[in-house]
Amino acid sequence: MAGLNRTAKSGSDWTSSELLAFNISIEDVDVSTFFGIDQLPKVTISSIVLDNDRKPEHPISKDARLFFYYLDRANIREKAAVNDFALYLLKLLDFDDEERAIVMRKELTFDMCGNRVYAKPDLCVMRDYELVLMVQEEKVSYIEMYTSFLLLRAFNLKDIHPVPQLVADAIAAFVSNNQGQHKQESTPLFYKIPISNALVEAVSTAQYPAQPTVVQRLLPPVPDVDFYLDQGLNPLENRIIVLKCCEALKGLLVSYCSG
């Protein structure tokens, strides 16, 4: 693989070519493998969100009203709406609890092929000065998840770009920390990306790493994958399972932060 072209690119410009050039592959796994649990946890938010596919006509709580409002905006694919929905969902599920905070548009940098390049997630969850979760909207929209930085990502499975961009963001976050989820836009997938010093060094010096990096991918265990990609979080069956995955994600984040 030494003959592959390796040039400096910002995170948003990474494609499958960069994955090949730096010995990075993707492996589909199940809930038990991904989260390390046998059963997804219960969802702790309002039953109105879990029992109604659309906003009820009668008066409801503020949290439930805003959930349906942001979900409806994300469904019509308004550019900024996906980030608004992701931000609200993180707050609704208390991702900003326990000394964590949500920060917008944080600039990150990392070295690639002898040059300094940039990545800029739209949202970050931080604990002190360390990034523990990122959300970004690019050509497609997503929330990402990976080993020491926990993220969830939403995008079209047929698009080849999101996973490479996810890896670039993960590398940028790894570097930053060591210095100090077209279909519905509400269709999350989950990833774990183990970022090592060896991978960071290989990207920095334009080398092919001897040790492969295997990205774990989890498709939420919804009743029908094809309908999931078409309908996102709108059907209640999908919504409940995805929110359970988010609760499990929060559990991983808490474990990481306390570790």
mmCIF file of C-alpha atoms in Angstrom:
data_model
loop_
_atom_site.group_PDB
_atom_site.id
_atom_site.type_symbol
_atom_site.label_atom_id
_atom_site.label_comp_id
_atom_site.label_asym_id
_atom_site.label_seq_id
_atom_site.Cartn_x
_atom_site.Cartn_y
_atom_site.Cartn_z
ATOM 1 C CA MET A 1 0.000 0.000 0.000
ATOM 2 C CA ALA A 2 3.046 2.267 -0.045
ATOM 3 C CA GLY A 3 2.153 3.438 -3.565
ATOM 4 C CA LEU A 4 -1.201 4.925 -2.562
ATOM 5 C CA ASN A 5 -1.543 8.683 -2.850
ATOM 6 C CA ARG A 6 -1.472 10.466 0.505
ATOM 7 C CA THR A 7 -1.964 14.235 0.617
ATOM 8 C CA ALA A 8 -2.976 16.654 3.356
ATOM 9 C CA LYS A 9 -6.761 17.166 3.573
ATOM 10 C CA SER A 10 -9.099 18.763 6.073
ATOM 11 C CA GLY A 11 -11.467 16.405 7.872
ATOM 12 C CA SER A 12 -14.445 17.295 5.675
ATOM 13 C CA ASP A 13 -12.495 16.270 2.540
ATOM 14 C CA TRP A 14 -11.569 12.747 3.651
ATOM 15 C CA THR A 15 -12.977 9.898 1.494
ATOM 16 C CA SER A 16 -12.668 6.113 1.353
ATOM 17 C CA SER A 17 -9.247 6.609 -0.277
ATOM 18 C CA GLU A 18 -7.860 7.868 3.042
ATOM 19 C CA LEU A 19 -9.246 4.814 4.843
ATOM 20 C CA LEU A 20 -7.440 2.555 2.393
ATOM 21 C CA ALA A 21 -4.268 4.630 2.523
ATOM 22 C CA PHE A 22 -4.061 4.404 6.331
ATOM 23 C CA ASN A 23 -5.152 0.762 6.782
ATOM 24 C CA ILE A 24 -8.613 1.532 8.243
ATOM 25 C CA SER A 25 -11.572 -0.840 7.816
ATOM 26 C CA ILE A 26 -15.162 -1.128 9.103
ATOM 27 C CA GLU A 27 -16.719 -4.075 10.941
ATOM 28 C CA ASP A 28 -20.443 -4.420 11.666
ATOM 29 C CA VAL A 29 -21.136 -5.571 15.238
ATOM 30 C CA ASP A 30 -24.147 -6.199 17.471
ATOM 31 C CA VAL A 31 -25.376 -4.358 20.574
ATOM 32 C CA SER A 32 -23.577 -6.683 22.996
ATOM 33 C CA THR A 33 -20.233 -6.241 21.263
ATOM 34 C CA PHE A 34 -20.596 -2.518 20.783
ATOM 35 C CA PHE A 35 -21.907 -1.430 24.179
ATOM 36 C CA GLY A 36 -20.686 -4.365 26.275
ATOM 37 C CA ILE A 37 -24.212 -5.078 27.578
ATOM 38 C CA ASP A 38 -26.738 -7.844 26.886
ATOM 39 C CA GLN A 39 -29.836 -5.639 26.916
ATOM 40 C CA LEU A 40 -30.379 -1.996 26.004
ATOM 41 C CA PRO A 41 -31.332 0.239 28.969
ATOM 42 C CA LYS A 42 -34.701 1.860 29.516
ATOM 43 C CA VAL A 43 -35.373 5.333 28.132
ATOM 44 C CA THR A 44 -35.842 7.949 30.825
ATOM 45 C CA ILE A 45 -37.556 10.728 28.844
ATOM 46 C CA SER A 46 -41.264 11.637 28.634
ATOM 47 C CA SER A 47 -43.655 8.811 27.736
ATOM 48 C CA ILE A 48 -45.349 11.246 25.335
ATOM 49 C CA VAL A 49 -42.302 11.032 23.073
ATOM 50 C CA LEU A 50 -42.334 7.230 23.280
ATOM 51 C CA ASP A 51 -46.082 6.732 22.804
ATOM 52 C CA ASN A 52 -46.881 9.167 19.967
ATOM 53 C CA ASP A 53 -45.406 9.141 16.482
ATOM 54 C CA ARG A 54 -46.547 12.747 15.994
ATOM 55 C CA LYS A 55 -47.129 15.681 18.317
ATOM 56 C CA PRO A 56 -50.482 15.229 20.104
ATOM 57 C CA GLU A 57 -53.143 17.873 19.665
ATOM 58 C CA HIS A 58 -53.683 18.298 23.404
ATOM 59 C CA PRO A 59 -51.290 20.314 25.623
ATOM 60 C CA ILE A 60 -48.031 18.499 26.406
ATOM 61 C CA SER A 61 -44.863 19.185 28.362
ATOM 62 C CA LYS A 62 -42.234 21.592 27.072
ATOM 63 C CA ASP A 63 -39.677 18.800 26.614
ATOM 64 C CA ALA A 64 -42.072 16.723 24.506
ATOM 65 C CA ARG A 65 -43.217 19.711 22.463
ATOM 66 C CA LEU A 66 -39.662 20.678 21.592
ATOM 67 C CA PHE A 67 -38.733 17.084 20.707
ATOM 68 C CA PHE A 68 -41.465 16.939 18.047
ATOM 69 C CA TYR A 69 -40.645 20.442 16.846
ATOM 70 C CA TYR A 70 -36.950 19.677 16.246
ATOM 71 C CA LEU A 71 -37.686 16.231 14.804
ATOM 72 C CA ASP A 72 -40.163 17.687 12.299
ATOM 73 C CA ARG A 73 -37.585 20.273 11.209
ATOM 74 C CA ALA A 74 -34.927 17.578 10.765
ATOM 75 C CA ASN A 75 -37.369 15.562 8.642
ATOM 76 C CA ILE A 76 -37.679 18.353 6.073
ATOM 77 C CA ARG A 77 -33.855 18.405 5.779
ATOM 78 C CA GLU A 78 -33.319 22.037 6.633
ATOM 79 C CA LYS A 79 -29.534 22.469 6.747
ATOM 80 C CA ALA A 80 -29.194 23.678 10.338
ATOM 81 C CA ALA A 81 -32.136 21.643 11.643
ATOM 82 C CA VAL A 82 -30.205 18.404 12.122
ATOM 83 C CA ASN A 83 -27.724 20.103 14.426
ATOM 84 C CA ASP A 84 -30.598 21.698 16.351
ATOM 85 C CA PHE A 85 -32.220 18.283 16.785
ATOM 86 C CA ALA A 86 -28.940 16.689 17.854
ATOM 87 C CA LEU A 87 -28.264 19.477 20.352
ATOM 88 C CA TYR A 88 -31.738 19.181 21.844
ATOM 89 C CA LEU A 89 -31.539 15.379 22.032
ATOM 90 C CA LEU A 90 -28.200 15.532 23.856
ATOM 91 C CA LYS A 91 -29.645 17.975 26.372
ATOM 92 C CA LEU A 92 -32.872 15.993 26.751
ATOM 93 C CA LEU A 93 -30.852 12.875 27.599
ATOM 94 C CA ASP A 94 -28.582 14.807 30.010
ATOM 95 C CA PHE A 95 -25.367 14.457 28.050
ATOM 96 C CA ASP A 96 -24.403 17.815 29.579
ATOM 97 C CA ASP A 97 -24.789 16.518 33.147
ATOM 98 C CA GLU A 98 -22.033 15.528 35.609
ATOM 99 C CA GLU A 99 -19.515 18.299 34.877
ATOM 100 C CA ARG A 100 -19.973 18.011 31.093
ATOM 101 C CA ALA A 101 -20.865 20.891 28.764
ATOM 102 C CA ILE A 102 -21.935 21.228 25.127
ATOM 103 C CA VAL A 103 -19.771 23.535 22.999
ATOM 104 C CA MET A 104 -20.504 24.687 19.438
ATOM 105 C CA ARG A 105 -18.108 24.897 16.445
ATOM 106 C CA LYS A 106 -14.863 24.056 18.228
ATOM 107 C CA GLU A 107 -11.827 24.261 15.927
ATOM 108 C CA LEU A 108 -9.523 21.232 15.986
ATOM 109 C CA THR A 109 -6.269 20.594 14.138
ATOM 110 C CA PHE A 110 -4.035 17.624 13.383
ATOM 111 C CA ASP A 111 -0.955 16.941 11.281
ATOM 112 C CA MET A 112 -1.409 15.136 7.958
ATOM 113 C CA CYS A 113 1.338 14.432 5.439
ATOM 114 C CA GLY A 114 3.571 17.121 6.914
ATOM 115 C CA ASN A 115 0.904 19.832 7.023
ATOM 116 C CA ARG A 116 -1.480 21.163 9.649
ATOM 117 C CA VAL A 117 -5.128 20.524 8.711
ATOM 118 C CA TYR A 118 -8.457 21.329 10.349
ATOM 119 C CA ALA A 119 -11.638 19.676 11.559
ATOM 120 C CA LYS A 120 -14.580 21.580 13.009
ATOM 121 C CA PRO A 121 -17.460 19.602 14.545
ATOM 122 C CA ASP A 122 -20.665 21.570 14.941
ATOM 123 C CA LEU A 123 -21.193 20.356 18.519
ATOM 124 C CA CYS A 124 -18.856 18.954 21.166
ATOM 125 C CA VAL A 125 -19.547 17.522 24.571
ATOM 126 C CA MET A 126 -16.596 18.373 26.791
ATOM 127 C CA ARG A 127 -15.521 17.465 30.289
ATOM 128 C CA ASP A 128 -13.044 20.042 31.516
ATOM 129 C CA TYR A 129 -10.877 20.530 28.392
ATOM 130 C CA GLU A 130 -11.303 17.030 26.963
ATOM 131 C CA LEU A 131 -13.658 16.137 24.115
ATOM 132 C CA VAL A 132 -15.843 13.146 24.922
ATOM 133 C CA LEU A 133 -18.484 13.456 22.192
ATOM 134 C CA MET A 134 -18.851 15.321 18.895
ATOM 135 C CA VAL A 135 -21.716 16.072 16.511
ATOM 136 C CA GLN A 136 -21.193 17.484 13.032
ATOM 137 C CA GLU A 137 -23.201 18.212 9.905
ATOM 138 C CA GLU A 138 -21.363 17.977 6.591
ATOM 139 C CA LYS A 139 -22.466 16.736 3.165
ATOM 140 C CA VAL A 140 -24.540 14.367 5.291
ATOM 141 C CA SER A 141 -25.462 14.731 8.933
ATOM 142 C CA TYR A 142 -24.440 12.629 11.864
ATOM 143 C CA ILE A 143 -23.681 12.086 15.464
ATOM 144 C CA GLU A 144 -20.650 9.890 15.844
ATOM 145 C CA MET A 145 -19.421 7.452 18.432
ATOM 146 C CA TYR A 146 -15.953 6.026 18.997
ATOM 147 C CA THR A 147 -13.797 4.553 21.720
ATOM 148 C CA SER A 148 -12.624 7.343 24.003
ATOM 149 C CA PHE A 149 -14.696 9.940 22.188
ATOM 150 C CA LEU A 150 -18.320 8.864 22.126
ATOM 151 C CA LEU A 151 -20.388 9.852 19.133
ATOM 152 C CA LEU A 152 -23.499 8.833 17.176
ATOM 153 C CA ARG A 153 -23.871 9.459 13.467
ATOM 154 C CA ALA A 154 -26.829 9.772 11.074
ATOM 155 C CA PHE A 155 -26.358 9.470 7.301
ATOM 156 C CA ASN A 156 -27.210 7.620 4.109
ATOM 157 C CA LEU A 157 -25.579 4.172 4.070
ATOM 158 C CA LYS A 158 -24.923 4.511 0.347
ATOM 159 C CA ASP A 159 -22.727 7.606 0.858
ATOM 160 C CA ILE A 160 -19.007 6.791 0.989
ATOM 161 C CA HIS A 161 -17.864 10.017 2.657
ATOM 162 C CA PRO A 162 -19.190 10.098 6.256
ATOM 163 C CA VAL A 163 -16.994 7.339 7.728
ATOM 164 C CA PRO A 164 -13.713 8.850 6.465
ATOM 165 C CA GLN A 165 -14.766 12.265 7.809
ATOM 166 C CA LEU A 166 -15.631 10.595 11.106
ATOM 167 C CA VAL A 167 -12.130 9.090 11.325
ATOM 168 C CA ALA A 168 -10.506 12.441 10.569
ATOM 169 C CA ASP A 169 -12.575 14.110 13.311
ATOM 170 C CA ALA A 170 -11.613 11.339 15.719
ATOM 171 C CA ILE A 171 -7.918 11.865 14.990
ATOM 172 C CA ALA A 172 -8.309 15.618 15.511
ATOM 173 C CA ALA A 173 -10.066 15.042 18.837
ATOM 174 C CA PHE A 174 -7.401 12.544 19.907
ATOM 175 C CA VAL A 175 -4.669 15.070 19.156
ATOM 176 C CA SER A 176 -6.573 17.831 20.964
ATOM 177 C CA ASN A 177 -7.117 15.718 24.073
ATOM 178 C CA ASN A 178 -3.489 14.654 24.204
ATOM 179 C CA GLN A 179 -2.490 18.306 24.018
ATOM 180 C CA GLY A 180 -4.422 19.229 27.139
ATOM 181 C CA GLN A 181 -25.620 9.526 13.863
ATOM 182 C CA HIS A 182 -30.738 10.889 0.457
ATOM 183 C CA LYS A 183 -32.653 9.380 3.484
ATOM 184 C CA GLN A 184 -34.147 10.836 6.608
ATOM 185 C CA GLU A 185 -31.682 13.079 8.441
ATOM 186 C CA SER A 186 -32.663 11.529 11.798
ATOM 187 C CA THR A 187 -31.274 8.054 11.029
ATOM 188 C CA PRO A 188 -28.400 7.362 13.439
ATOM 189 C CA LEU A 189 -25.686 4.752 13.182
ATOM 190 C CA PHE A 190 -23.100 4.227 15.901
ATOM 191 C CA TYR A 191 -19.319 3.893 15.535
ATOM 192 C CA LYS A 192 -16.329 3.073 17.701
ATOM 193 C CA ILE A 193 -13.005 4.223 16.295
ATOM 194 C CA PRO A 194 -9.889 3.188 18.228
ATOM 195 C CA ILE A 195 -7.405 6.016 17.637
ATOM 196 C CA SER A 196 -3.812 5.112 18.498
ATOM 197 C CA ASN A 197 -0.598 7.110 18.612
ATOM 198 C CA ALA A 198 0.657 4.882 15.797
ATOM 199 C CA LEU A 199 -2.249 5.907 13.538
ATOM 200 C CA VAL A 200 -1.796 9.595 14.372
ATOM 201 C CA GLU A 201 1.909 9.306 13.535
ATOM 202 C CA ALA A 202 1.172 7.499 10.258
ATOM 203 C CA VAL A 203 -1.288 10.190 9.151
ATOM 204 C CA SER A 204 1.139 12.918 10.174
ATOM 205 C CA THR A 205 4.058 11.431 8.193
ATOM 206 C CA ALA A 206 2.085 9.993 5.227
ATOM 207 C CA GLN A 207 3.002 6.398 6.067
ATOM 208 C CA TYR A 208 1.025 3.149 5.797
ATOM 209 C CA PRO A 209 0.563 1.853 9.373
ATOM 210 C CA ALA A 210 1.486 -1.779 9.941
ATOM 211 C CA GLN A 211 -1.275 -2.186 12.535
ATOM 212 C CA PRO A 212 -4.810 -1.989 11.062
ATOM 213 C CA THR A 213 -7.480 0.211 12.628
ATOM 214 C CA VAL A 214 -10.862 -1.536 12.754
ATOM 215 C CA VAL A 215 -13.909 0.715 13.112
ATOM 216 C CA GLN A 216 -16.904 -0.943 14.789
ATOM 217 C CA ARG A 217 -20.280 0.005 13.345
ATOM 218 C CA LEU A 218 -23.647 -0.625 15.012
ATOM 219 C CA LEU A 219 -26.922 -0.358 13.141
ATOM 220 C CA PRO A 220 -29.619 -0.023 15.834
ATOM 221 C CA PRO A 221 -31.605 -3.306 15.955
ATOM 222 C CA VAL A 222 -34.778 -1.836 14.474
ATOM 223 C CA PRO A 223 -37.481 -4.134 13.029
ATOM 224 C CA ASP A 224 -36.639 -3.365 9.388
ATOM 225 C CA VAL A 225 -33.368 -1.800 8.229
ATOM 226 C CA ASP A 226 -34.750 -0.608 4.889
ATOM 227 C CA PHE A 227 -37.670 1.208 6.483
ATOM 228 C CA TYR A 228 -35.300 2.591 9.120
ATOM 229 C CA LEU A 229 -33.201 4.308 6.489
ATOM 230 C CA ASP A 230 -36.335 5.731 4.890
ATOM 231 C CA GLN A 231 -38.184 6.763 8.044
ATOM 232 C CA GLY A 232 -35.543 7.530 10.674
ATOM 233 C CA LEU A 233 -36.882 8.177 14.181
ATOM 234 C CA ASN A 234 -40.464 8.805 13.067
ATOM 235 C CA PRO A 235 -41.885 5.278 13.681
ATOM 236 C CA LEU A 236 -42.217 4.601 17.409
ATOM 237 C CA GLU A 237 -40.468 1.210 17.151
ATOM 238 C CA ASN A 238 -37.388 2.840 15.653
ATOM 239 C CA ARG A 239 -37.492 5.811 18.013
ATOM 240 C CA ILE A 240 -37.591 3.709 21.170
ATOM 241 C CA ILE A 241 -34.709 1.477 20.067
ATOM 242 C CA VAL A 242 -32.530 4.406 18.976
ATOM 243 C CA LEU A 243 -33.193 6.293 22.210
ATOM 244 C CA LYS A 244 -32.251 3.158 24.138
ATOM 245 C CA CYS A 245 -29.000 3.085 22.168
ATOM 246 C CA CYS A 246 -28.450 6.735 23.124
ATOM 247 C CA GLU A 247 -28.935 5.818 26.789
ATOM 248 C CA ALA A 248 -26.354 3.055 26.374
ATOM 249 C CA LEU A 249 -24.080 5.566 24.669
ATOM 250 C CA LYS A 250 -24.426 7.890 27.646
ATOM 251 C CA GLY A 251 -23.472 4.986 29.894
ATOM 252 C CA LEU A 252 -20.252 4.509 27.932
ATOM 253 C CA LEU A 253 -19.555 8.235 28.152
ATOM 254 C CA VAL A 254 -20.054 8.214 31.931
ATOM 255 C CA SER A 255 -17.759 5.198 32.274
ATOM 256 C CA TYR A 256 -15.087 6.875 30.181
ATOM 257 C CA CYS A 257 -15.286 10.153 32.092
ATOM 258 C CA SER A 258 -15.041 8.397 35.455
ATOM 259 C CA GLY A 259 -12.293 6.037 34.361
#
